Amino acid sequence: EPEVTQTPSHQVTQMGQEVILRCVPISNHLYFYWYRQILGQKVEFLVSFYNNEISEKSEIFDDQFSVERPDGSNFTLKIRSTKLEDSAMYFCASGRLAGDNEQFFGPGTRLTVL
Amino acid sequence: GQQVMQIPQYQHVQEGEDFTTYCNSSTTLSNIQWYKQRPGGHPVFLIQLVKSGEVKKQKRLTFQFGEAKKNSSLHITATQTTDVGTYFCAVTYNTDKLIFGTGTRLQVFP
């Protein structure tokens, strides 16, 4: 069964450093998302992406964040200058259809900012 | 902003007992989804409810959407240790942005 994959599984970085989290969505999906989950808390929406552009973003997704789909298969989340409070699990998700439909989540990347 | 609350926050049950989690929205929903997240895992889609008063079953799991489309419940009959995890409802408000509920963490003791 096709699944969303994410790399790395764990990323440790120093505050102020840039990180890139990578995702390979399911191949025939057209809608892509990033969510984050701070330890012990609920899952929070960051950004949605369709047709090579951001369709919606949350207030968490400020100028330090960017997303890209560089080659038609990868979907990346970049944090330009990490802060301690960026430490969280970051989940990529993809969906086949827009709107109110099932999203398939990847296994996540645990980001630890020291 | 939109708030989606779930109760209880935690539930510990003996294996074989039933379990119910409730999800409440401050506004009327177009649909509601339920996800399960195992400890250390990622959210996995369980089901989507769309119609007012809708009831759907998946083996021991029963999902219900309120008549006013502002609340939903997930009921597990005769829990098993494999049911352990956090159950999240998730809603959308005319976009595909999922707003997750606060989650109910279920622990099942053998």
CSV table of C-alpha atoms in Angstrom, one decimal:
chain,number,residue,atom,x,y,z
A,1,GLU,CA,0.0,0.0,0.0
A,2,PRO,CA,1.4,3.4,-0.9
A,3,GLU,CA,2.5,5.6,2.0
A,4,VAL,CA,3.9,9.0,2.7
A,5,THR,CA,7.6,8.9,3.7
A,6,GLN,CA,9.6,11.5,5.6
A,7,THR,CA,13.3,12.1,6.2
A,8,PRO,CA,15.1,12.4,8.5
A,9,SER,CA,13.2,10.7,11.3
A,10,HIS,CA,15.0,12.8,13.9
A,11,GLN,CA,16.8,16.1,13.4
A,12,VAL,CA,18.8,17.8,16.1
A,13,THR,CA,19.9,21.4,15.4
A,14,GLN,CA,21.3,24.4,17.1
A,15,MET,CA,19.1,27.5,17.6
A,16,GLY,CA,19.4,29.8,14.7
A,17,GLN,CA,20.3,27.1,12.2
A,18,GLU,CA,18.4,26.3,9.1
A,19,VAL,CA,16.7,22.9,8.7
A,20,ILE,CA,15.0,21.3,5.8
A,21,LEU,CA,12.5,18.5,6.4
A,22,ARG,CA,11.7,16.3,3.5
A,23,CYS,CA,8.6,14.4,2.5
A,24,VAL,CA,7.7,12.1,-0.4
A,25,PRO,CA,3.9,12.2,-0.7
A,26,ILE,CA,1.8,9.4,-2.3
A,27,SER,CA,2.5,9.5,-6.0
A,28,ASN,CA,-1.0,10.3,-7.4
A,29,HIS,CA,-1.9,12.8,-4.7
A,30,LEU,CA,-2.2,16.5,-5.6
A,31,TYR,CA,-2.7,18.1,-2.2
A,32,PHE,CA,0.1,18.4,0.3
A,33,TYR,CA,0.2,19.6,3.9
A,34,TRP,CA,2.5,20.1,6.8
A,35,TYR,CA,1.4,19.8,10.4
A,36,ARG,CA,3.3,19.9,13.6
A,37,GLN,CA,2.7,18.4,17.0
A,38,ILE,CA,4.5,19.6,20.1
A,39,LEU,CA,5.1,16.8,22.5
A,40,GLY,CA,1.9,15.8,24.3
A,41,GLN,CA,-0.3,18.3,22.4
A,42,LYS,CA,-2.7,18.2,19.5
A,43,VAL,CA,-1.7,18.2,15.9
A,44,GLU,CA,-1.6,21.8,14.4
A,45,PHE,CA,-2.0,22.8,10.8
A,46,LEU,CA,0.9,24.7,9.3
A,47,VAL,CA,0.4,24.9,5.5
A,48,SER,CA,-1.4,23.4,2.5
A,49,PHE,CA,0.0,23.3,-1.0
A,50,TYR,CA,-1.6,22.7,-4.3
A,51,ASN,CA,-0.5,23.3,-7.9
A,52,ASN,CA,2.9,24.5,-6.9
A,53,GLU,CA,1.7,27.2,-4.6
A,54,ILE,CA,0.5,27.7,-1.0
A,55,SER,CA,-3.2,27.5,-0.7
A,56,GLU,CA,-3.5,28.2,3.0
A,57,LYS,CA,-1.3,28.8,5.9
A,58,SER,CA,-1.7,29.2,9.7
A,59,GLU,CA,-0.4,32.0,11.9
A,60,ILE,CA,2.4,29.6,13.0
A,61,PHE,CA,3.7,29.6,9.4
A,62,ASP,CA,5.5,32.9,9.5
A,63,ASP,CA,8.4,34.3,7.4
A,64,GLN,CA,10.8,31.8,8.9
A,65,PHE,CA,8.9,28.9,7.2
A,66,SER,CA,8.8,28.0,3.5
A,67,VAL,CA,7.7,25.0,1.4
A,68,GLU,CA,8.8,23.8,-1.9
A,69,ARG,CA,8.1,21.0,-4.3
A,70,PRO,CA,11.4,21.1,-6.2
A,71,ASP,CA,11.1,18.0,-8.4
A,72,GLY,CA,7.6,16.7,-8.7
A,73,SER,CA,8.1,14.1,-6.0
A,74,ASN,CA,9.6,15.7,-2.9
A,75,PHE,CA,7.8,18.2,-0.7
A,76,THR,CA,10.0,20.1,1.7
A,77,LEU,CA,9.5,22.3,4.7
A,78,LYS,CA,12.3,24.8,5.5
A,79,ILE,CA,12.8,26.6,8.7
A,80,ARG,CA,15.3,29.4,8.1
A,81,SER,CA,16.4,30.2,11.6
A,82,THR,CA,15.2,27.7,14.2
A,83,LYS,CA,14.0,28.7,17.6
A,84,LEU,CA,13.7,26.6,20.7
A,85,GLU,CA,9.9,26.6,20.4
A,86,ASP,CA,10.1,25.0,16.9
A,87,SER,CA,11.0,21.7,18.6
A,88,ALA,CA,8.1,19.4,17.7
A,89,MET,CA,7.2,16.4,15.5
A,90,TYR,CA,6.5,17.6,12.0
A,91,PHE,CA,4.1,15.6,9.9
A,92,CYS,CA,3.7,15.7,6.2
A,93,ALA,CA,0.4,14.7,4.7
A,94,SER,CA,-1.0,14.3,1.3
A,95,GLY,CA,-4.5,13.9,-0.2
A,96,ARG,CA,-5.9,12.8,-3.5
A,97,LEU,CA,-8.8,15.2,-3.5
A,98,ALA,CA,-9.4,18.7,-2.2
A,99,GLY,CA,-11.8,19.7,0.4
A,100,ASP,CA,-13.2,17.5,3.1
A,101,ASN,CA,-11.3,14.3,2.4
A,102,GLU,CA,-9.0,11.8,4.0
A,103,GLN,CA,-5.4,12.9,4.5
A,104,PHE,CA,-2.5,10.4,4.6
A,105,PHE,CA,0.1,11.2,7.2
A,106,GLY,CA,3.8,10.4,7.1
A,107,PRO,CA,5.7,9.0,10.1
A,108,GLY,CA,7.0,12.4,11.0
A,109,THR,CA,10.3,14.1,11.7
A,110,ARG,CA,11.1,14.9,15.3
A,111,LEU,CA,12.9,18.2,15.3
A,112,THR,CA,14.9,19.1,18.4
A,113,VAL,CA,16.3,22.6,18.7
A,114,LEU,CA,19.0,23.1,21.3
B,1,GLY,CA,-10.7,31.0,16.0
B,2,GLN,CA,-12.4,27.7,15.6
B,3,GLN,CA,-12.2,25.6,18.7
B,4,VAL,CA,-12.6,21.8,18.8
B,5,MET,CA,-12.8,20.3,22.2
B,6,GLN,CA,-12.6,16.7,23.2
B,7,ILE,CA,-13.5,15.0,26.4
B,8,PRO,CA,-12.2,13.2,28.3
B,9,GLN,CA,-8.6,14.1,28.0
B,10,TYR,CA,-7.5,10.7,29.3
B,11,GLN,CA,-9.3,7.5,29.8
B,12,HIS,CA,-8.0,4.4,31.5
B,13,VAL,CA,-10.1,1.2,31.1
B,14,GLN,CA,-9.8,-2.5,31.8
B,15,GLU,CA,-9.6,-4.6,28.8
B,16,GLY,CA,-13.2,-5.6,27.8
B,17,GLU,CA,-14.7,-2.3,29.0
B,18,ASP,CA,-16.3,0.2,26.7
B,19,PHE,CA,-14.8,3.6,25.8
B,20,THR,CA,-16.3,6.8,24.5
B,21,THR,CA,-14.8,10.1,23.4
B,22,TYR,CA,-16.8,13.2,22.6
B,23,CYS,CA,-15.9,16.0,20.2
B,24,ASN,CA,-17.5,19.4,20.3
B,25,SER,CA,-17.3,22.3,18.0
B,26,SER,CA,-18.3,25.9,18.6
B,27,THR,CA,-19.7,26.2,15.1
B,28,THR,CA,-21.6,24.0,12.7
B,29,LEU,CA,-19.4,21.6,10.7
B,30,SER,CA,-19.5,20.5,7.1
B,31,ASN,CA,-18.0,17.2,8.1
B,32,ILE,CA,-15.9,15.5,10.8
B,33,GLN,CA,-13.0,13.0,10.6
B,34,TRP,CA,-11.6,10.8,13.2
B,35,TYR,CA,-7.9,9.8,13.5
B,36,LYS,CA,-6.0,7.4,15.7
B,37,GLN,CA,-2.5,8.0,16.8
B,38,ARG,CA,-0.6,5.2,18.4
B,39,PRO,CA,2.1,6.1,21.0
B,40,GLY,CA,5.1,7.4,19.0
B,41,GLY,CA,3.2,7.1,15.8
B,42,HIS,CA,1.4,9.3,13.3
B,43,PRO,CA,-2.3,10.1,12.8
B,44,VAL,CA,-4.1,7.4,10.9
B,45,PHE,CA,-7.5,8.2,9.3
B,46,LEU,CA,-10.4,6.1,10.7
B,47,ILE,CA,-13.5,7.6,9.2
B,48,GLN,CA,-15.3,10.7,7.9
B,49,LEU,CA,-18.9,11.7,8.8
B,50,VAL,CA,-20.8,14.1,6.6
B,51,LYS,CA,-24.6,13.9,7.2
B,52,SER,CA,-26.5,15.1,10.2
B,53,GLY,CA,-27.2,12.3,12.6
B,54,GLU,CA,-25.0,9.9,10.7
B,55,VAL,CA,-23.9,6.7,12.4
B,56,LYS,CA,-21.1,4.5,11.0
B,57,LYS,CA,-19.6,1.3,12.4
B,58,GLN,CA,-16.2,-0.3,11.9
B,59,LYS,CA,-16.2,-3.6,13.8
B,60,ARG,CA,-16.1,-2.6,17.5
B,61,LEU,CA,-16.0,1.2,16.7
B,62,THR,CA,-19.2,3.3,16.3
B,63,PHE,CA,-19.0,6.8,15.1
B,64,GLN,CA,-21.8,9.3,15.4
B,65,PHE,CA,-22.4,12.8,14.0
B,66,GLY,CA,-24.8,15.0,16.0
B,67,GLU,CA,-28.0,16.2,14.5
B,68,ALA,CA,-26.9,19.8,14.7
B,69,LYS,CA,-23.5,18.9,13.1
B,70,LYS,CA,-21.6,20.5,16.1
B,71,ASN,CA,-20.6,17.3,17.9
B,72,SER,CA,-19.5,13.8,17.4
B,73,SER,CA,-18.6,10.7,19.3
B,74,LEU,CA,-16.5,7.6,19.0
B,75,HIS,CA,-17.5,4.5,21.0
B,76,ILE,CA,-15.4,1.4,21.3
B,77,THR,CA,-17.1,-1.7,22.5
B,78,ALA,CA,-15.1,-4.2,24.5
B,79,THR,CA,-11.7,-2.5,24.3
B,80,GLN,CA,-8.6,-4.5,23.5
B,81,THR,CA,-4.9,-3.6,24.3
B,82,THR,CA,-4.5,-2.8,20.5
B,83,ASP,CA,-7.0,0.1,21.0
B,84,VAL,CA,-4.4,2.0,23.0
B,85,GLY,CA,-3.6,5.4,21.6
B,86,THR,CA,-4.9,8.9,21.2
B,87,TYR,CA,-8.1,9.5,19.3
B,88,PHE,CA,-8.5,12.8,17.6
B,89,CYS,CA,-11.4,14.3,15.9
B,90,ALA,CA,-10.6,16.7,13.1
B,91,VAL,CA,-12.8,19.2,11.3
B,92,THR,CA,-12.7,21.4,8.3
B,93,TYR,CA,-14.5,24.7,7.7
B,94,ASN,CA,-14.9,25.0,3.9
B,95,THR,CA,-11.2,24.4,3.3
B,96,ASP,CA,-9.0,21.3,3.4
B,97,LYS,CA,-7.1,22.6,6.5
B,98,LEU,CA,-7.7,20.0,9.2
B,99,ILE,CA,-8.3,21.4,12.7
B,100,PHE,CA,-7.6,18.7,15.2
B,101,GLY,CA,-9.4,18.3,18.5
B,102,THR,CA,-7.5,18.2,21.7
B,103,GLY,CA,-7.5,14.4,21.7
B,104,THR,CA,-8.4,11.6,24.1
B,105,ARG,CA,-5.7,9.4,25.2
B,106,LEU,CA,-6.9,5.8,25.8
B,107,GLN,CA,-5.0,3.4,28.0
B,108,VAL,CA,-6.2,-0.2,28.2
B,109,PHE,CA,-5.1,-2.4,31.1
B,110,PRO,CA,-5.0,-6.2,30.4
